[in-house]
Coordinates of C-alpha atoms in Angstrom, one line a residue:
Chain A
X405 CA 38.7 -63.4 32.2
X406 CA 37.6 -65.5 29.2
X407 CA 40.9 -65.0 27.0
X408 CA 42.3 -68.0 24.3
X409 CA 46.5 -67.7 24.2
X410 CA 48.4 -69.1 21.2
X411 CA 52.0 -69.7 21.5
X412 CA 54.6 -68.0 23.7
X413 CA 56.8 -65.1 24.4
X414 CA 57.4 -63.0 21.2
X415 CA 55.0 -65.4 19.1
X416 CA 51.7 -65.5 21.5
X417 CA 48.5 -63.7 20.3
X418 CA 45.4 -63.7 22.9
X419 CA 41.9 -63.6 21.5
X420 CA 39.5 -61.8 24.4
X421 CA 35.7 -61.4 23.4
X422 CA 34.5 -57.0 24.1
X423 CA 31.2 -57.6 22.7
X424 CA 29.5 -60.4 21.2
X425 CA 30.2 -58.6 17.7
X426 CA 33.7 -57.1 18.3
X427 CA 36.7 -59.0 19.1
X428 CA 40.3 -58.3 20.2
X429 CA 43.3 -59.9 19.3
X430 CA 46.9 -59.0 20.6
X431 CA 50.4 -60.0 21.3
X432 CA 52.2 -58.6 23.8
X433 CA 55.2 -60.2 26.2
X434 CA 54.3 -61.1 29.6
X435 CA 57.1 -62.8 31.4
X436 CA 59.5 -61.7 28.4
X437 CA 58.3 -58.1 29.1
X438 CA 62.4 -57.3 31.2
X439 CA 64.0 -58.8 28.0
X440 CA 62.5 -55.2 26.3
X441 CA 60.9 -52.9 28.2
X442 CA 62.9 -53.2 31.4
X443 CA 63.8 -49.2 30.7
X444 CA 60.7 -48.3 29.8
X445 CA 60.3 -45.0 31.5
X446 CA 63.9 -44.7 33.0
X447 CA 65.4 -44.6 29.1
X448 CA 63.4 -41.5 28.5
X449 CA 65.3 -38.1 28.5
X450 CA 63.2 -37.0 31.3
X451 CA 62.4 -39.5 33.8
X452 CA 61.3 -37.0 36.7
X453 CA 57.9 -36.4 34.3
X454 CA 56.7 -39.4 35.5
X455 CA 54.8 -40.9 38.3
X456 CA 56.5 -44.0 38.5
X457 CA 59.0 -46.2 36.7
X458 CA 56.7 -49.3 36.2
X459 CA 57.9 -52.1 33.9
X460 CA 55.1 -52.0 31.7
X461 CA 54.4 -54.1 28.3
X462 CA 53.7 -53.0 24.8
X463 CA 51.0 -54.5 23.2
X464 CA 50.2 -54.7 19.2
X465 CA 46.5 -55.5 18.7
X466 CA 43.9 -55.9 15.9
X467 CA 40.4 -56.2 15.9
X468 CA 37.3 -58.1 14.4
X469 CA 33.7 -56.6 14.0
X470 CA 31.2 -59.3 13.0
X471 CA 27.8 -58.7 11.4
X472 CA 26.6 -59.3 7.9
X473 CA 30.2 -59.0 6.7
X474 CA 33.3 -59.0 8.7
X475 CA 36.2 -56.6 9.0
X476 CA 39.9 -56.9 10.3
X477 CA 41.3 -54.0 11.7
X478 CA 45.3 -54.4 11.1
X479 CA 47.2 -57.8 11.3
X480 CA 49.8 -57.9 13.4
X481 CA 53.4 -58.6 12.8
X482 CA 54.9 -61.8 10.8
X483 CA 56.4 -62.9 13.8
X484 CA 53.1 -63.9 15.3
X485 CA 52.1 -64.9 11.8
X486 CA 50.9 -68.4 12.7
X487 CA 49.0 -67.4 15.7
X488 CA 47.3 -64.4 14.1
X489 CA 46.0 -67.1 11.9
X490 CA 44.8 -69.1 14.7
X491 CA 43.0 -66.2 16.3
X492 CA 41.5 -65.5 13.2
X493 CA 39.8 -68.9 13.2
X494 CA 38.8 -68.9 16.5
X495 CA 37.2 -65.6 16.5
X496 CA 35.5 -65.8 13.3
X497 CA 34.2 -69.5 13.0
X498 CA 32.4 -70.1 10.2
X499 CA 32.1 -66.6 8.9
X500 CA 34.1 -65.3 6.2
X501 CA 36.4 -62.3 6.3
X502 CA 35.5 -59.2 4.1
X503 CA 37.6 -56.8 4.8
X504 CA 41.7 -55.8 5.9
X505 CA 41.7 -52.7 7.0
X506 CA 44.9 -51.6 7.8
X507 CA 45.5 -48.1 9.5
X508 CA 49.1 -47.4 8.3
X509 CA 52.0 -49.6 6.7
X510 CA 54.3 -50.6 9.7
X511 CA 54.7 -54.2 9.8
X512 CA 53.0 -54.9 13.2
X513 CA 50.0 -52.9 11.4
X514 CA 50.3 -54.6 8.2
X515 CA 53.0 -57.2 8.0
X516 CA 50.3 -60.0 7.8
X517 CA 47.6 -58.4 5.5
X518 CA 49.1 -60.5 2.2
X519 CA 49.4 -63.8 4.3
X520 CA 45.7 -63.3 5.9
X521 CA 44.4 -62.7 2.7
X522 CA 45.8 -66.2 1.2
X523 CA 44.1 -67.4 4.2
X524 CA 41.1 -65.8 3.3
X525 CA 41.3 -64.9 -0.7
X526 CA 37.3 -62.7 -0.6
X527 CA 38.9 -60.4 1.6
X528 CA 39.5 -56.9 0.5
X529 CA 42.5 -54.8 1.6
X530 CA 41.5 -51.3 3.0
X531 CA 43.8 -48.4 3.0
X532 CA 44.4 -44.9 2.8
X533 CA 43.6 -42.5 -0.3
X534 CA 46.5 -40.2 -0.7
X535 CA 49.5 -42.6 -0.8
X536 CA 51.3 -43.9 -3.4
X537 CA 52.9 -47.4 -4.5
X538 CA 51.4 -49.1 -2.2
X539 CA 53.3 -52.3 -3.8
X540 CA 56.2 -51.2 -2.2
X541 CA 54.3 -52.1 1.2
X542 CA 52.9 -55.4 0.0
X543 CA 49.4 -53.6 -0.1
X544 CA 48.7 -54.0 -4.4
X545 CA 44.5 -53.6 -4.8
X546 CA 43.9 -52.1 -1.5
X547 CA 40.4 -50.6 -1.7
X548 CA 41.6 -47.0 -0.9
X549 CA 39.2 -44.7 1.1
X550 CA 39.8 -41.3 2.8
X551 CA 37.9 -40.0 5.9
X552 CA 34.0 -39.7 6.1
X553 CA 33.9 -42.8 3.5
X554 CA 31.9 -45.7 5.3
X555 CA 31.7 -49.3 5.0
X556 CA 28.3 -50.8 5.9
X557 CA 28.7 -54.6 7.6
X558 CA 24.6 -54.9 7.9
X559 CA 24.1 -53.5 11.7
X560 CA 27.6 -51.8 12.0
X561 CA 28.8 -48.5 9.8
X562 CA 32.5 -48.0 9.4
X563 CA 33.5 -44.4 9.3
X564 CA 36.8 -43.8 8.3
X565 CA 38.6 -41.3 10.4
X566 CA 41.4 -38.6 9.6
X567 CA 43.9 -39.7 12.3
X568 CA 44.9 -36.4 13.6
X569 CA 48.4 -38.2 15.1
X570 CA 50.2 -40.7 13.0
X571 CA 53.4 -42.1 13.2
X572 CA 53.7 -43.1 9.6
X573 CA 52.7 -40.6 6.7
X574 CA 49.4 -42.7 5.4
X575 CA 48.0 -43.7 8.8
X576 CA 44.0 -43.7 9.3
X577 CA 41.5 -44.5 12.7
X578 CA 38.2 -46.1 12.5
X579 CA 34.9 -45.5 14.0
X580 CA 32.2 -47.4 14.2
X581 CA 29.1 -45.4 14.7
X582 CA 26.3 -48.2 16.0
X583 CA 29.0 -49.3 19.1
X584 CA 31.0 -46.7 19.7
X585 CA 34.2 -48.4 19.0
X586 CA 37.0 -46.5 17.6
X587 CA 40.5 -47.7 16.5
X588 CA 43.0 -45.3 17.2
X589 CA 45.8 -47.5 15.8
X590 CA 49.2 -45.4 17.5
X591 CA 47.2 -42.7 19.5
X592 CA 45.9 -42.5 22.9
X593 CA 47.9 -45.8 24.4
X594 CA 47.4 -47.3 28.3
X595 CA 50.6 -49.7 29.4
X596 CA 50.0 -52.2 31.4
X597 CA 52.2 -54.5 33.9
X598 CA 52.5 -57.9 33.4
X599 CA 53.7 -58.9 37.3
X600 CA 49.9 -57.2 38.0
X601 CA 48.7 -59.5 36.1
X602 CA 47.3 -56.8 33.3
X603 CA 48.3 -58.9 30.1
X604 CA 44.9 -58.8 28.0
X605 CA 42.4 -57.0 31.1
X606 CA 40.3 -53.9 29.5
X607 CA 41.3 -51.1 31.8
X608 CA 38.6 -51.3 34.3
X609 CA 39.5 -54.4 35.0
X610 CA 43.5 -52.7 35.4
X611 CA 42.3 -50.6 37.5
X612 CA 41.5 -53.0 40.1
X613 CA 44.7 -54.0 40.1
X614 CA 46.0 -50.2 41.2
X615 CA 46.2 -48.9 37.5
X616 CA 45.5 -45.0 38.1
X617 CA 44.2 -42.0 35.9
X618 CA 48.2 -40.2 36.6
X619 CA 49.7 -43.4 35.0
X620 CA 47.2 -42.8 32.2
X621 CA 48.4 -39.7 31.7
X622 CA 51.9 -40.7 31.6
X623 CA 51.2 -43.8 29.1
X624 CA 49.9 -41.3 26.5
X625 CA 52.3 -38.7 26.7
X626 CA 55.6 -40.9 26.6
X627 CA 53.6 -43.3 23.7
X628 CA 53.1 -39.6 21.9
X629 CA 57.1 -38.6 22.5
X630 CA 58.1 -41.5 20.7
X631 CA 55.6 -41.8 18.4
X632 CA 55.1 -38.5 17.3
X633 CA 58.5 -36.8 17.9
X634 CA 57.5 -33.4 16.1
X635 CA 55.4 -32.5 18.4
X636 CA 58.4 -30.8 19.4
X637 CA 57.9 -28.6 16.7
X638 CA 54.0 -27.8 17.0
X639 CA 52.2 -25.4 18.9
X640 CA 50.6 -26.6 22.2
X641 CA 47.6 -25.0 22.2
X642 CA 46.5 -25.8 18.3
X643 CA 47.4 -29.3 19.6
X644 CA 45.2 -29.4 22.9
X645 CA 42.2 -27.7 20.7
X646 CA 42.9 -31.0 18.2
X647 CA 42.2 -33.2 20.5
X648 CA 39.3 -31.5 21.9
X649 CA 37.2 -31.1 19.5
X650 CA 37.8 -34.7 18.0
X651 CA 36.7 -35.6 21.5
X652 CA 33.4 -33.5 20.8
X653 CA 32.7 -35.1 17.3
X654 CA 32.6 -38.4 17.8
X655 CA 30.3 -40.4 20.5
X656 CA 33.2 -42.8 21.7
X657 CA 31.9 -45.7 23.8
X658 CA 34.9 -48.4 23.5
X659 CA 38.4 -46.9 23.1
X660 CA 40.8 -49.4 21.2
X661 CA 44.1 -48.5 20.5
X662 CA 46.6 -51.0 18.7
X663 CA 49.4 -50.6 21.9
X664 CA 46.8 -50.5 24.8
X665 CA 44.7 -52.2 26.4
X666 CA 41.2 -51.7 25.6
X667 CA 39.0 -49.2 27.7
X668 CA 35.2 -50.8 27.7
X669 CA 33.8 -48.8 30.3
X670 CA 33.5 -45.5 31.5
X671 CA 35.4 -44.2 28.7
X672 CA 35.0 -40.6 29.3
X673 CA 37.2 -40.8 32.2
X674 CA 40.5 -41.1 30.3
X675 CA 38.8 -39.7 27.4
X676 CA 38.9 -35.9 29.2
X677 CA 42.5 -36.9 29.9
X678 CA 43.8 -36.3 26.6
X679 CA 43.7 -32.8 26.1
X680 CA 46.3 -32.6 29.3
X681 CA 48.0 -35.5 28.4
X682 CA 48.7 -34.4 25.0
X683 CA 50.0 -30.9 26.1
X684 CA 52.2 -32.9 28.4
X685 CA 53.3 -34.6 25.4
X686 CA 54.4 -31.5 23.5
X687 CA 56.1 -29.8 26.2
X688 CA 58.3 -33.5 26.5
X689 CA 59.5 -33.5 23.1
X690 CA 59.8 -29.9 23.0
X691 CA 62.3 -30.0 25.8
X692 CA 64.1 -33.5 24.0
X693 CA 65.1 -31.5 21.2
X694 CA 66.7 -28.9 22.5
Chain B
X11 CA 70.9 -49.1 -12.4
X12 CA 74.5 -49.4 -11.0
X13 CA 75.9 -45.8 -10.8
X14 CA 78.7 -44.5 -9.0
X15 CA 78.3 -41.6 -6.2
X16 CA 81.7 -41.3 -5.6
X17 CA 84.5 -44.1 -6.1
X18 CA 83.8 -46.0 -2.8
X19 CA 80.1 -45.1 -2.6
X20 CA 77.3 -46.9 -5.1
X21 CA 73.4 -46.6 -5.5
X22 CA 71.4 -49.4 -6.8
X23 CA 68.3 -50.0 -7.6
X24 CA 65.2 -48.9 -9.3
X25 CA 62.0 -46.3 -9.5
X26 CA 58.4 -47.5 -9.4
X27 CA 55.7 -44.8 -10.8
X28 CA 53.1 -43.1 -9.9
X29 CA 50.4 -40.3 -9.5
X30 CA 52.7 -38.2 -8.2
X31 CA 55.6 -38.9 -11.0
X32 CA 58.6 -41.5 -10.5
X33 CA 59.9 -42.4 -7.1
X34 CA 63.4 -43.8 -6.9
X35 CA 64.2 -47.0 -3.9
X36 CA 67.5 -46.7 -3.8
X37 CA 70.2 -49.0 -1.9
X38 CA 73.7 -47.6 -1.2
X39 CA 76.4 -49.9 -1.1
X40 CA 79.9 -48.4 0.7
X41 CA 83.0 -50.7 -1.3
X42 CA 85.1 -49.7 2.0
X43 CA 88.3 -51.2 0.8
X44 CA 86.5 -54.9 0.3
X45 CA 84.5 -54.9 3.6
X46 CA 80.8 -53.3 1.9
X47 CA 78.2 -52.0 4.0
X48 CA 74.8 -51.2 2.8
X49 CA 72.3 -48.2 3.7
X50 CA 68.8 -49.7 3.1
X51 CA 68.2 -53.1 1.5
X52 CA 65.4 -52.1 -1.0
X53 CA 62.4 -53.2 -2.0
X54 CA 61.1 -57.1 -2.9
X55 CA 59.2 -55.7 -5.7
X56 CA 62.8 -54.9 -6.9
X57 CA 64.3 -57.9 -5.3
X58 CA 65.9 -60.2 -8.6
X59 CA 67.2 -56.9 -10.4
X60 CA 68.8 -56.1 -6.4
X61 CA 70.2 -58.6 -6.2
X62 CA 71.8 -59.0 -9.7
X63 CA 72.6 -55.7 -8.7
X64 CA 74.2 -56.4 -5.4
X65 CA 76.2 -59.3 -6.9
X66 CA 77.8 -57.0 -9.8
X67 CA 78.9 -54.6 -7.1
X68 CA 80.1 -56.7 -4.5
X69 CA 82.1 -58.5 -6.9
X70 CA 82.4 -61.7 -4.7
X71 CA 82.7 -59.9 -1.0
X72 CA 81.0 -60.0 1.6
X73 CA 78.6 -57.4 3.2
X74 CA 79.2 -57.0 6.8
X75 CA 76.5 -54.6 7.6
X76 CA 73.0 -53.5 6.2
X77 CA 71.8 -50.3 8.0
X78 CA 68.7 -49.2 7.8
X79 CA 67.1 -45.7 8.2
X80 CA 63.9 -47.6 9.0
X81 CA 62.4 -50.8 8.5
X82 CA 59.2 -50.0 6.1
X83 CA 59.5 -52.6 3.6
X84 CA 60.8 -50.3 0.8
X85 CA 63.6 -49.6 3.0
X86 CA 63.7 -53.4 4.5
X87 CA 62.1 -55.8 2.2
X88 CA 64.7 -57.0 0.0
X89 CA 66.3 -58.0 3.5
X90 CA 65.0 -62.0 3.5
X91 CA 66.7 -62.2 -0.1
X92 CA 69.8 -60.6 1.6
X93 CA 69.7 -62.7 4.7
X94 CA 69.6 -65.4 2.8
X95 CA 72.1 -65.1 0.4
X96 CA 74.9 -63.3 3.4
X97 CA 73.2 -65.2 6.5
X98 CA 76.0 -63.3 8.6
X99 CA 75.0 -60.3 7.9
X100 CA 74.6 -57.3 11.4
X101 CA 71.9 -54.9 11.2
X102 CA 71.7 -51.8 12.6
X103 CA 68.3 -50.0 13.3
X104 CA 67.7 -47.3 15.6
X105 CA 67.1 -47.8 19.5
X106 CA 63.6 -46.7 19.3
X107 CA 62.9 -50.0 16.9
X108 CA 61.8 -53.2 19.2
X109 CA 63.6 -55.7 17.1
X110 CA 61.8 -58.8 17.5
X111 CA 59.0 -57.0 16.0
X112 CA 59.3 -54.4 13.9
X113 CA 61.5 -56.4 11.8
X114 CA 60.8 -59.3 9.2
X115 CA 62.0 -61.8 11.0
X116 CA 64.8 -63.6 8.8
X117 CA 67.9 -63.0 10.8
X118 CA 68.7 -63.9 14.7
X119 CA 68.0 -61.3 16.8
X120 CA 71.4 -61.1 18.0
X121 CA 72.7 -60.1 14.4
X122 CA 70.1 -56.8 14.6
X123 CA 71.8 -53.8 16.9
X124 CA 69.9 -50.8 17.8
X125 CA 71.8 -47.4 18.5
X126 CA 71.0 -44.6 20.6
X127 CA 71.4 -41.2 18.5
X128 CA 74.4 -39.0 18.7
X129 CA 76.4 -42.5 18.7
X130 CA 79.4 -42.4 16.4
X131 CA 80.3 -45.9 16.0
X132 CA 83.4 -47.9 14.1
X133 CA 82.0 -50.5 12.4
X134 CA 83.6 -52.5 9.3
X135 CA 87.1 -50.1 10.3
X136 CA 85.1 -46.8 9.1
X137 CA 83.7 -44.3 11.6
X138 CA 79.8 -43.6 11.7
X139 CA 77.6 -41.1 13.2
X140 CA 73.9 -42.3 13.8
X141 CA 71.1 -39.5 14.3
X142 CA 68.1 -38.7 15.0
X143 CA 66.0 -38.0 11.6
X144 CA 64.4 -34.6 11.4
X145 CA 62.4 -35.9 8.6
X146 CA 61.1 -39.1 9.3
X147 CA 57.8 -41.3 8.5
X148 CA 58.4 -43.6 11.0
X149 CA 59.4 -43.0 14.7
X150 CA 62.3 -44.9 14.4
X151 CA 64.0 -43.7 11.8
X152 CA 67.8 -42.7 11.5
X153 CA 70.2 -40.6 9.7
X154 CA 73.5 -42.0 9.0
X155 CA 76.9 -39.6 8.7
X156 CA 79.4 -41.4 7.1
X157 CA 82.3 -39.3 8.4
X158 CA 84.8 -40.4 5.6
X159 CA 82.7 -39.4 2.2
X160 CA 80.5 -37.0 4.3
X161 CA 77.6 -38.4 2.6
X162 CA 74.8 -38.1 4.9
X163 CA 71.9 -40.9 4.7
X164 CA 68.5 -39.6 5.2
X165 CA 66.1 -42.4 4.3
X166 CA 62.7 -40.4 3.5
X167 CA 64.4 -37.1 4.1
X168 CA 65.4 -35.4 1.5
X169 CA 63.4 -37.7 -0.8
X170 CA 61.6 -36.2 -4.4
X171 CA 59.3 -37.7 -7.2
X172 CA 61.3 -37.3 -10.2
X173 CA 60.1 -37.0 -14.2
X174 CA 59.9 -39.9 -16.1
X175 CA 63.1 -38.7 -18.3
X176 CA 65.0 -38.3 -15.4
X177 CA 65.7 -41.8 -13.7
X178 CA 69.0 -42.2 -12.0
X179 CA 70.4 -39.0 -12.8
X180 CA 72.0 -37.4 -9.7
X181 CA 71.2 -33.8 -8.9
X182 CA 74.1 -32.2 -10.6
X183 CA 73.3 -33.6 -14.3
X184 CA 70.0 -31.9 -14.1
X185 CA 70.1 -28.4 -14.9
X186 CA 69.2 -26.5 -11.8
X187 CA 69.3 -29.4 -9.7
X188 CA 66.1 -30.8 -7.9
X189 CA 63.4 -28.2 -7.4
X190 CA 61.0 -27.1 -4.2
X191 CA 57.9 -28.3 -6.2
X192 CA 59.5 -32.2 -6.4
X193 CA 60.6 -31.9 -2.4
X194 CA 57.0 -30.7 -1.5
X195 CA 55.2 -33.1 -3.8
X196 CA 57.3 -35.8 -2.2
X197 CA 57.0 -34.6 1.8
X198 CA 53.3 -33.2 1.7
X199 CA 53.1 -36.9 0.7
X200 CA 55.2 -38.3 3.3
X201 CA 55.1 -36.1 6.3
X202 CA 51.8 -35.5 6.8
X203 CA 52.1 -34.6 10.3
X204 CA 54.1 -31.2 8.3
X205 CA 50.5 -30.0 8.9
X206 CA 50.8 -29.6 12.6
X207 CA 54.7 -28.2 12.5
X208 CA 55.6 -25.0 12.9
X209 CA 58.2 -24.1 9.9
X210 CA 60.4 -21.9 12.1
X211 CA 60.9 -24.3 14.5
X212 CA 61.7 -27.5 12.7
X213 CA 63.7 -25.1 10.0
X214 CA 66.2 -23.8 12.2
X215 CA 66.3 -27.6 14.1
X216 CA 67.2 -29.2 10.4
X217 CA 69.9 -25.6 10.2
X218 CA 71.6 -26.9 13.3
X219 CA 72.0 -30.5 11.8
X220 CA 73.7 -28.5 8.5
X221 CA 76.0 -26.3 11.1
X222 CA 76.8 -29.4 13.0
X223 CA 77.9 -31.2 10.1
X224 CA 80.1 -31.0 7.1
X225 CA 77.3 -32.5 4.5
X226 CA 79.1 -32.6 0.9
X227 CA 76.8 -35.9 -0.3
X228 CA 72.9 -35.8 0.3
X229 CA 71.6 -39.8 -0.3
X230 CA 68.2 -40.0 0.5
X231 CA 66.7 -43.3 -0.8
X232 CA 63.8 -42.0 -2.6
X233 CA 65.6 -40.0 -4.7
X234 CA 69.2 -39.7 -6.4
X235 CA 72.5 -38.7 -4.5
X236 CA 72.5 -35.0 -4.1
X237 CA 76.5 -34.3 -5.0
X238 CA 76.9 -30.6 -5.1
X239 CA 75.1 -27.4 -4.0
X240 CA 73.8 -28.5 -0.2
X241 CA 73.3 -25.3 0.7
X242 CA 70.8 -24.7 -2.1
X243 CA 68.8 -28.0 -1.9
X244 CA 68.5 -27.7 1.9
X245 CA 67.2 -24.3 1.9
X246 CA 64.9 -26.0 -0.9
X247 CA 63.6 -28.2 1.0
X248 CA 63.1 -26.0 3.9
X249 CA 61.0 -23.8 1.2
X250 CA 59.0 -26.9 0.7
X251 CA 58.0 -27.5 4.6
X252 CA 57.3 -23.9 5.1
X253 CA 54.9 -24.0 2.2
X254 CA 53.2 -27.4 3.2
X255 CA 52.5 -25.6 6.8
X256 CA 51.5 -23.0 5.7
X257 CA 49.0 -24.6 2.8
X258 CA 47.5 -26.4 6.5
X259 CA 47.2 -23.0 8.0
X260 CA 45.0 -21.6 5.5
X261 CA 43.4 -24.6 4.5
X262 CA 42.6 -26.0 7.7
X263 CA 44.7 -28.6 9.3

């Protein structure tokens, strides 16, 4: 595993290489993971939905496609400012960066874009159409898009996405249609277990390490009861459809969502997991509200 | 603007405008008998008229507590200036927030306290209730029941775009109060995930809330203090997210 760590504990970012054009950078906790997370699945209201009680780790990622022009999907938090900023170097080199994208406003999504930007004054910020004042998020000039809208990087297309899950109001996904790689910012999250070793593997490489399709299952639905707690007030079959024909519209070859570990290969095997995973999901915060 | 809710509760700040009209940021400052707490700690766009603010209020004591219904920066990005100015200062954010990062980080991280909902809590020798949000843009947002003014703190909740003619005006001084159309302009803005929710459901979820407690003060912080007439601006509002859903239904979600 070819991964560059900056820092420590709650300030480390990793920089891993997916492609040759598209690179990942994330914090999570490692050997801090306990000071957190120790509850993970035994906090929950109901800890009998799941297949195990594993002390798992949270990741917050972003992501680099290089071509012609170069684009940032979110930032990270401030408190891994000065790493971010070392990643960034590292994975882009000489190149310049074009574009922030930034999927919603939540500082470990956007919290460095105005600090990045000094950094690298030609980029654009990239948010939502829709919202408002976005000075009050620290987003002033943002090049605002809404879904089908594209932004061409010379090989790669960027395809805005209507994020049919957010956790924050103005929250968008990504897709980019020459790879396959789609951003799914809060949706669709894997956990993984530092004392497996897990910390920056893509999930193939998890699974040799005993990560199962069940634990899948229970990564997204517990990720979608916090994240999305009115599920609890949504109908569980309009929800299940959702997902299923998203799943049938786009082509997804690399599935990268901001709190999981990437999934590189094979991608239609958790892919056809959603639909379940997501009914699962309702039926949690259904029964958490009452 | 400074303006009194009621003698021991205060709202601060200012509106930024729109395409959708004016939206307030407010920060709410409890006096509580010379130990202040504040709900939200605005915005930095707003952050030297705050604090001018803060100061005139506070009249030379010291806030013990900042809670926030969330930590989006207009709810938490005044807090450096505040940090820095009452280094001190406790936090209080709900348990669903992982403090080391969801947080600008100005303040130890033993100074920021997360609380499970349903907690009522003494803090600064006044009793709290912390819960869930029914309305929220963010997963870990809280409502705040202030069991001694029953003023309710709903962050986004409750929030409206107001006219231009209207700034700081609380509810009551506008003649027939604060209509559905501003709610639903403000929430179909906010809550987007309204387009998924099934009115009935979350409605009678937000009526339990009402029957549960004894709500005589609204403050949501993008908007003015809600003083009289609940009961009418929470069935307005429940007028507003049966009308967004719907809209979804029929225009395709």
């Amino acid at each position: 595993m070819n991964v560059t760590v900056f820092g420590e504990g709650i300030e480390r970012v990793a920089v891993r290489e997916i492609t040759p054009s598209i690179t990942w950078i994330t914090h999570c906790l490692g050997d801090q993971v306990t000071d957190y997370y120790a509850d993970f699945f035994a906090g929950m209201e109901n800890p009998e939905e799941f297949v195990s009680n594993r002390v798992v780790d949270y990741p917050y990622s972003a992501f680099i496609i290089k071509d012609d022009k170069s684009i940032l999907f979110d930032t990270i938090a401030p408190r891994q400012r000065a790493n971010v900023l070392k990643a960034l170097e590292l994975a882009l080199g000489d190149r310049s960066l074009d574009y922030i994208w930034i999927s919603h406003v939540e500082l470990p999504h956007g919290g460095n874009a105005a600090a990045i930007q000094k950094q690298y004054p030609d980029a654009r910020l990239v948010t939502m159409r829709g919202g408002d004042h976005y000075g009050l998020h620290g987003l002033d000039d943002a090049l605002l898009v809404a879904p089908g809208d594209v932004i061409e990087l010379g090989q790669h297309t960027i395809e805005m996405v209507d994020a049919l899950f957010g956790d924050h109001g103005l929250t968008q996904w990504a897709y980019e249609r020459t790879t396959g790689f789609f951003y799914s910012a809060d949706w669709g999250h894997n956990l993984h277990e530092p004392s497996r070793g897990q910390c920056f593997m893509f999930v193939d490489e998890m699974e040799a390490t005993g990560y199962t399709r069940e634990q899948f299952v229970d990564d997204v639905k517990v990720n979608a009861r916090i994240q999305f707690p009115w599920l609890a007030w949504t109908d569980v079959d309009e929800i299940a459809a959702a997902v299923e024909k998203f799943l049938q519209q786009y082509d997804i070859r690399i599935f990268a969502p901001s709190h999981g570990n990437v999934i590189r290969k094979d991608p239609q095997k958790y892919l056809k997991l959603f639909p379940e995973a997501m009914r699962q999901a309702v039926a949690l915060a259904a029964r958490a509200a009452r | 603007m400074i303006r009194n809710v009621t003698e021991d509760l205060v709202q601060l700040g200012a509106c930024v405008e729109g395409d959708h009209g004016h939206e307030a940021v407010r920060v709410y400052v409890l006096l509580n008998n010379g130990r202040p707490i504040l709900i939200d700690c605005g915005s930095h766009l707003h952050r030297y008229s705050l604090m001018q603010e803060l100061e005139e209020v506070l009249d030379g004591s010291t806030p013990e507590y900042v809670f926030l219904t969330h930590t989006e920066l207009p709810h938490s990005g005044n807090l450096p200036q505040i940090a820095s100015r009452w280094p001190d200062i406790k936090v209080m954010v709900s348990h669903i927030m992982t403090r080391y990062i969801e947080i600008v980080p100005v303040l130890p991280l033993a100074q920021i306290t997360t609380v499970f909902p349903d907690t009522t809590l003494e803090l600064a020798g006044r009793k709290f209730l912390f819960l869930s949000a029914l309305l929220k843009d963010q997963p870990s947002t809280h409502w705040i029941y202030d069991i001694k003014t029953r003023a309710l703190f709903t962050g986004d909740g409750f929030g409206y775009y107001h006219a231009a003619d209207k700034c700081d005006q609380f509810a009551d001084e506008i003649a027939g109060g604060i209509r559905e159309e501003q709610f639903r302009a403000y929430q179909v803005n906010v809550f987007r995930h309204m387009r998924w929710v099934i009115p009935e459901k979350f409605n009678a979820d937000l009526d339990k809330v009402f029957q549960r407690l004894d709500v005589s003060i609204l403050a949501p912080t993008h908007g003015d203090a809600i003083r009289t007439e609940i009961p009418v601006h929470l069935a307005r509002v429940k007028q507003a997210v049966t009308k967004i859903s719907n809209d979804f239904r029929h225009g395709g979600r």
